[in-house]
mmCIF file of C-alpha atoms in Angstrom:
data_model
loop_
_atom_site.group_PDB
_atom_site.id
_atom_site.type_symbol
_atom_site.label_atom_id
_atom_site.label_comp_id
_atom_site.label_asym_id
_atom_site.label_seq_id
_atom_site.Cartn_x
_atom_site.Cartn_y
_atom_site.Cartn_z
ATOM 1 C CA MET A 249 -3.346 17.004 -23.761
ATOM 2 C CA ARG A 250 -2.997 20.112 -26.010
ATOM 3 C CA LYS A 251 -6.565 21.156 -25.247
ATOM 4 C CA TYR A 252 -5.710 20.986 -21.511
ATOM 5 C CA GLN A 253 -2.604 23.078 -22.038
ATOM 6 C CA SER A 254 -4.578 25.659 -23.976
ATOM 7 C CA LEU A 255 -7.006 25.898 -21.066
ATOM 8 C CA ILE A 256 -4.341 26.912 -18.568
ATOM 9 C CA TYR A 257 -2.773 29.313 -21.078
ATOM 10 C CA LEU A 258 -6.168 30.969 -21.445
ATOM 11 C CA LEU A 259 -6.567 31.158 -17.667
ATOM 12 C CA LEU A 260 -3.147 32.758 -17.257
ATOM 13 C CA PHE A 261 -3.841 35.220 -20.080
ATOM 14 C CA GLN A 262 -7.028 36.332 -18.377
ATOM 15 C CA LEU A 263 -5.248 36.693 -15.036
ATOM 16 C CA PHE A 264 -2.507 38.891 -16.491
ATOM 17 C CA ASN A 265 -5.105 41.140 -18.066
ATOM 18 C CA LEU A 266 -7.262 41.611 -14.993
ATOM 19 C CA PRO A 267 -7.493 45.288 -13.886
ATOM 20 C CA GLY A 268 -5.045 46.016 -11.115
ATOM 21 C CA PHE A 269 -3.016 42.840 -11.695
ATOM 22 C CA CYS A 270 0.439 43.185 -10.151
ATOM 23 C CA GLN A 271 3.535 41.035 -9.769
ATOM 24 C CA GLN A 272 2.769 40.263 -6.117
ATOM 25 C CA SER A 273 -0.436 38.490 -7.059
ATOM 26 C CA PHE A 274 1.284 36.273 -9.606
ATOM 27 C CA ASP A 275 2.104 33.337 -7.299
ATOM 28 C CA SER A 276 -1.375 32.968 -5.843
ATOM 29 C CA SER A 277 -3.016 33.464 -9.249
ATOM 30 C CA LEU A 278 -0.777 30.881 -10.848
ATOM 31 C CA ALA A 279 -1.557 28.419 -8.050
ATOM 32 C CA ARG A 280 -5.297 28.886 -8.574
ATOM 33 C CA ALA A 281 -4.945 28.432 -12.335
ATOM 34 C CA ALA A 282 -2.832 25.296 -11.847
ATOM 35 C CA SER A 283 -5.441 23.916 -9.453
ATOM 36 C CA VAL A 284 -8.205 24.414 -12.013
ATOM 37 C CA TYR A 285 -6.038 22.790 -14.668
ATOM 38 C CA THR A 286 -5.226 19.779 -12.454
ATOM 39 C CA ASN A 287 -8.863 19.204 -11.546
ATOM 40 C CA PHE A 288 -9.878 19.453 -15.181
ATOM 41 C CA VAL A 289 -7.238 16.951 -16.315
ATOM 42 C CA ASN A 290 -8.027 14.528 -13.492
ATOM 43 C CA GLN A 291 -11.616 14.265 -14.645
ATOM 44 C CA GLY A 292 -10.380 12.586 -17.800
ATOM 45 C CA ALA A 293 -7.579 10.541 -16.236
ATOM 46 C CA HIS A 294 -7.476 6.895 -17.266
ATOM 47 C CA ILE A 295 -7.316 5.742 -13.653
ATOM 48 C CA TYR A 296 -10.872 6.855 -12.931
ATOM 49 C CA ASN A 297 -12.673 3.935 -14.546
ATOM 50 C CA GLY A 298 -13.355 1.543 -11.661
ATOM 51 C CA SER A 299 -16.512 0.603 -9.783
ATOM 52 C CA ALA A 300 -18.182 2.417 -6.894
ATOM 53 C CA TYR A 301 -17.036 1.404 -3.427
ATOM 54 C CA VAL A 302 -19.792 0.139 -1.123
ATOM 55 C CA ASP A 303 -19.182 1.049 2.513
ATOM 56 C CA TYR A 304 -18.939 -1.725 5.092
ATOM 57 C CA ASP A 305 -21.526 -2.541 7.746
ATOM 58 C CA HIS A 306 -20.693 -0.260 10.661
ATOM 59 C CA LYS A 307 -22.395 -2.654 13.069
ATOM 60 C CA ILE A 308 -19.256 -4.770 12.724
ATOM 61 C CA LYS A 309 -16.664 -3.718 15.297
ATOM 62 C CA GLY A 310 -13.468 -2.299 13.852
ATOM 63 C CA ASN A 311 -12.918 -1.626 10.140
ATOM 64 C CA PRO A 312 -11.683 -3.492 7.050
ATOM 65 C CA PHE A 313 -8.814 -1.120 6.222
ATOM 66 C CA PHE A 314 -5.037 -1.203 6.394
ATOM 67 C CA GLU A 315 -3.859 1.084 9.225
ATOM 68 C CA SER A 316 -6.248 3.970 8.506
ATOM 69 C CA SER A 317 -10.000 4.217 7.943
ATOM 70 C CA TYR A 318 -9.604 7.617 6.254
ATOM 71 C CA PHE A 319 -8.342 8.771 2.885
ATOM 72 C CA ASN A 320 -4.581 9.381 2.834
ATOM 73 C CA ASN A 321 -2.156 10.388 0.105
ATOM 74 C CA GLY A 322 -0.632 7.561 -1.903
ATOM 75 C CA ASP A 323 0.965 6.724 -5.244
ATOM 76 C CA VAL A 324 -0.346 4.087 -7.651
ATOM 77 C CA VAL A 325 1.080 2.485 -10.796
ATOM 78 C CA TYR A 326 -2.063 1.830 -12.819
ATOM 79 C CA ASP A 327 -2.010 0.231 -16.267
ATOM 80 C CA GLY A 328 1.666 1.144 -16.553
ATOM 81 C CA VAL A 329 1.162 4.825 -15.625
ATOM 82 C CA SER A 330 2.315 6.320 -12.316
ATOM 83 C CA TYR A 331 -0.204 8.508 -10.468
ATOM 84 C CA LYS A 332 1.071 10.611 -7.560
ATOM 85 C CA ASN A 333 -0.648 12.009 -4.470
ATOM 86 C CA LEU A 334 -3.980 10.277 -4.848
ATOM 87 C CA ASN A 335 -6.477 10.306 -2.011
ATOM 88 C CA MET A 336 -6.866 6.609 -1.274
ATOM 89 C CA PHE A 337 -7.263 3.804 1.227
ATOM 90 C CA TYR A 338 -6.638 0.048 1.156
ATOM 91 C CA ASP A 339 -9.450 -2.371 2.024
ATOM 92 C CA ILE A 340 -7.695 -5.574 3.155
ATOM 93 C CA LEU A 341 -10.925 -7.457 3.728
ATOM 94 C CA HIS A 342 -11.538 -7.526 -0.028
ATOM 95 C CA ASP A 343 -7.970 -6.654 -1.120
ATOM 96 C CA ASP A 344 -9.155 -3.518 -2.929
ATOM 97 C CA VAL A 345 -7.326 -0.246 -3.585
ATOM 98 C CA VAL A 346 -9.874 2.564 -3.303
ATOM 99 C CA VAL A 347 -9.319 6.126 -4.520
ATOM 100 C CA LYS A 348 -11.334 9.308 -4.211
ATOM 101 C CA ASN A 349 -12.841 10.036 -7.596
ATOM 102 C CA TYR A 350 -12.750 13.531 -9.083
ATOM 103 C CA ASN A 351 -16.365 13.981 -7.872
ATOM 104 C CA ASP A 352 -15.348 13.004 -4.278
ATOM 105 C CA THR A 353 -16.902 9.534 -4.398
ATOM 106 C CA ALA A 354 -14.954 6.387 -3.435
ATOM 107 C CA MET A 355 -14.006 4.162 -6.366
ATOM 108 C CA ILE A 356 -12.382 0.696 -6.497
ATOM 109 C CA LEU A 357 -9.488 0.455 -8.936
ATOM 110 C CA VAL A 358 -9.431 -2.496 -11.336
ATOM 111 C CA LYS A 359 -7.176 -4.883 -9.406
ATOM 112 C CA GLU A 360 -5.494 -6.440 -12.438
ATOM 113 C CA LYS A 361 -4.354 -2.996 -13.613
ATOM 114 C CA VAL A 362 -2.693 -2.006 -10.301
ATOM 115 C CA SER A 363 0.876 -3.295 -10.478
ATOM 116 C CA ALA A 364 2.125 -1.443 -7.376
ATOM 117 C CA PHE A 365 1.242 1.288 -4.909
ATOM 118 C CA ASN A 366 2.797 3.202 -2.007
ATOM 119 C CA PHE A 367 0.601 3.963 0.982
ATOM 120 C CA LEU A 368 1.378 5.102 4.545
ATOM 121 C CA ASN A 369 5.118 4.432 4.074
ATOM 122 C CA HIS A 370 4.478 0.903 2.808
ATOM 123 C CA SER A 371 5.228 -0.375 -0.700
ATOM 124 C CA PHE A 372 2.849 -2.947 -2.160
ATOM 125 C CA ILE A 373 3.203 -5.097 -5.263
ATOM 126 C CA ASN A 374 0.561 -7.101 -7.102
ATOM 127 C CA ILE A 375 1.390 -10.806 -7.334
ATOM 128 C CA ILE A 376 -0.653 -12.429 -10.075
ATOM 129 C CA ALA A 377 -1.619 -16.093 -10.315
ATOM 130 C CA ASP A 378 0.780 -17.022 -13.120
ATOM 131 C CA SER A 379 3.831 -15.246 -11.671
ATOM 132 C CA VAL A 380 7.019 -16.743 -10.217
ATOM 133 C CA LEU A 381 5.368 -16.501 -6.799
ATOM 134 C CA THR A 382 2.511 -18.896 -7.552
ATOM 135 C CA ASN A 383 3.154 -20.825 -4.351
ATOM 136 C CA ALA A 384 1.902 -17.852 -2.335
ATOM 137 C CA LYS A 385 -1.346 -18.822 -0.666
ATOM 138 C CA THR A 386 -3.208 -15.910 -2.214
ATOM 139 C CA ALA A 387 -2.678 -13.800 -5.303
ATOM 140 C CA GLY A 388 -3.093 -10.063 -4.793
ATOM 141 C CA PHE A 389 -1.282 -7.210 -3.073
ATOM 142 C CA TYR A 390 1.773 -7.888 -0.902
ATOM 143 C CA ASP A 391 3.605 -5.472 1.373
ATOM 144 C CA VAL A 392 7.349 -5.427 0.581
ATOM 145 C CA LEU A 393 9.033 -5.183 3.978
ATOM 146 C CA TYR A 394 12.596 -5.776 2.818
ATOM 147 C CA ASN A 395 13.805 -5.608 -0.770
ATOM 148 C CA GLY A 396 17.355 -6.859 -1.232
ATOM 149 C CA SER A 397 18.979 -9.941 -2.723
ATOM 150 C CA ILE A 398 16.319 -11.740 -0.701
ATOM 151 C CA LYS A 399 12.919 -10.261 0.055
ATOM 152 C CA LEU A 400 10.503 -10.283 2.947
ATOM 153 C CA ILE A 401 6.863 -9.675 2.021
ATOM 154 C CA ALA A 402 3.590 -9.723 3.920
ATOM 155 C CA LYS A 403 0.036 -10.481 2.921
ATOM 156 C CA ARG A 404 -2.215 -8.140 4.908
ATOM 157 C CA LYS A 405 -5.641 -9.629 5.510
ATOM 158 C CA LYS A 406 -8.725 -9.061 7.663
ATOM 159 C CA ASP A 407 -11.624 -11.439 8.187
ATOM 160 C CA ILE A 408 -14.999 -11.026 9.832
ATOM 161 C CA ILE A 409 -15.453 -13.177 12.919
ATOM 162 C CA GLU A 410 -18.848 -13.710 14.505
ATOM 163 C CA LYS A 411 -19.151 -14.496 18.196
ATOM 164 C CA ILE A 412 -22.451 -16.003 19.312
ATOM 165 C CA ASN A 413 -23.616 -16.544 22.892
ATOM 166 C CA MET A 414 -26.903 -17.297 24.618
ATOM 167 C CA GLU A 415 -28.105 -13.689 24.584
ATOM 168 C CA ASN A 416 -26.767 -12.109 21.415
ATOM 169 C CA SER A 417 -24.137 -12.171 18.707
ATOM 170 C CA GLU A 418 -21.532 -9.689 17.535
ATOM 171 C CA SER A 419 -19.179 -9.470 14.578
ATOM 172 C CA PHE A 420 -15.756 -7.891 14.416
ATOM 173 C CA PHE A 421 -12.787 -7.538 12.084
ATOM 174 C CA VAL A 422 -9.662 -9.526 12.891
ATOM 175 C CA GLU A 423 -6.357 -8.955 11.095
ATOM 176 C CA LYS A 424 -4.078 -11.842 10.216
ATOM 177 C CA ASP A 425 -0.799 -11.169 8.416
ATOM 178 C CA ASN A 426 1.059 -13.909 6.549
ATOM 179 C CA PHE A 427 4.787 -13.490 5.899
ATOM 180 C CA TYR A 428 7.001 -14.878 3.140
ATOM 181 C CA ILE A 429 10.686 -14.876 2.265
ATOM 182 C CA LEU A 430 11.636 -14.870 -1.402
ATOM 183 C CA LYS A 431 15.032 -16.535 -1.726
ATOM 184 C CA ASP A 432 16.604 -17.949 -4.901
ATOM 185 C CA GLU A 433 13.280 -17.444 -6.731
ATOM 186 C CA VAL A 434 11.447 -19.650 -4.238
ATOM 187 C CA LEU A 435 8.791 -18.269 -1.899
ATOM 188 C CA TYR A 436 8.798 -19.653 1.647
ATOM 189 C CA ALA A 437 5.992 -19.109 4.166
ATOM 190 C CA VAL A 438 7.397 -18.036 7.542
ATOM 191 C CA ASN A 439 5.236 -17.754 10.640
ATOM 192 C CA ASP A 440 7.730 -17.917 13.526
ATOM 193 C CA LYS A 441 11.416 -17.569 14.323
ATOM 194 C CA ASN A 442 12.161 -21.233 13.651
ATOM 195 C CA SER A 443 10.674 -21.128 10.170
ATOM 196 C CA VAL A 444 12.699 -17.993 9.376
ATOM 197 C CA LEU A 445 15.900 -19.659 10.568
ATOM 198 C CA ALA A 446 15.048 -22.803 8.572
ATOM 199 C CA VAL A 447 14.940 -20.770 5.346
ATOM 200 C CA LEU A 448 18.193 -18.982 6.251
ATOM 201 C CA LYS A 449 19.843 -22.067 7.725
ATOM 202 C CA ASP A 450 23.197 -21.482 5.995
ATOM 203 C CA LYS A 451 23.682 -18.483 8.328
ATOM 204 C CA LYS A 452 21.686 -19.781 11.296
ATOM 205 C CA ASN A 453 24.486 -19.585 13.882
ATOM 206 C CA SER A 454 25.447 -16.049 12.906
ATOM 207 C CA ILE A 455 21.812 -14.928 12.970
ATOM 208 C CA GLU A 456 21.182 -16.411 16.419
ATOM 209 C CA LYS A 457 24.283 -14.628 17.712
ATOM 210 C CA PHE A 458 23.032 -11.391 16.130
ATOM 211 C CA LEU A 459 19.622 -11.797 17.796
ATOM 212 C CA HIS A 460 21.227 -12.361 21.181
ATOM 213 C CA GLN A 461 23.581 -9.390 20.883
ATOM 214 C CA SER A 462 20.825 -7.109 19.599
ATOM 215 C CA LYS A 463 18.413 -8.289 22.296
ATOM 216 C CA LEU A 464 15.707 -8.783 19.691
ATOM 217 C CA LYS A 465 12.646 -10.662 20.911
ATOM 218 C CA TYR A 466 10.641 -12.282 18.135
ATOM 219 C CA ARG A 467 7.498 -12.770 20.219
ATOM 220 C CA LYS A 468 7.329 -9.099 21.209
ATOM 221 C CA LYS A 469 7.999 -7.621 17.756
ATOM 222 C CA PRO A 470 7.797 -10.403 15.138
ATOM 223 C CA GLU A 471 7.572 -8.202 12.039
ATOM 224 C CA GLU A 472 10.375 -5.847 13.076
ATOM 225 C CA THR A 473 12.550 -8.809 14.076
ATOM 226 C CA MET A 474 12.013 -10.591 10.752
ATOM 227 C CA ILE A 475 12.969 -7.456 8.833
ATOM 228 C CA LYS A 476 16.210 -7.153 10.808
ATOM 229 C CA ILE A 477 17.009 -10.855 10.416
ATOM 230 C CA VAL A 478 16.548 -10.780 6.643
ATOM 231 C CA ALA A 479 18.533 -7.544 6.328
ATOM 232 C CA TYR A 480 21.364 -9.016 8.414
ATOM 233 C CA TYR A 481 21.366 -12.194 6.308
ATOM 234 C CA ASP A 482 21.683 -10.011 3.205
ATOM 235 C CA VAL A 483 24.677 -8.210 4.748
ATOM 236 C CA LEU A 484 26.363 -11.547 5.542
ATOM 237 C CA ASN A 485 25.916 -12.725 1.965
ATOM 238 C CA LYS A 486 27.354 -9.528 0.537
ATOM 239 C CA ALA A 487 30.361 -9.851 2.833
ATOM 240 C CA LYS A 488 31.393 -13.183 1.296
#
């Protein structure tokens, strides 16, 4: 790191000694020097050691990504180190976190080294096979929708479906999200209102009253409704 620091010191020294340098130019000159320094450091960052990302077949309708098919800013905890403001996207067909390398190519991060990441206002955690959550259907990245004394998490997933008829065939991406409640260190799969209420049965009557008063309709907004149910259950428990 000292050699990187010496680089920016040298850049700043040269800027201050340029003919005609004045105080007004300091901010923009410092910003340019910092940019050079950041790019130089990033080239040697530990996070840039994954494999090249192979683009998907664009003949397939839709895309394999979570919410956006473009690079967006995100934060990643990689091998115990937090990296901020990375250009990245999340491929939920293959469950891969992809970042823009320092040379502007797309690179897949080593999955086992990504413990968590924040992307498009969603927080994801990596659930490994030998963790407390081994009864999840699939190990990998889970979206933490509510994080209290109980938790609501979602497994975001896309599959490729092929439709064949007499004349031709076409393929398209279909998203299927699976939801889970973590309560008392046990993970429960929930796929409808009844399964949610079954897990939270000790407060079932209060929750049903809350749903009625709030005019929440599970079928119209299942994810939003589950978040509010779990949050309300947490409030009831804290009020004991």
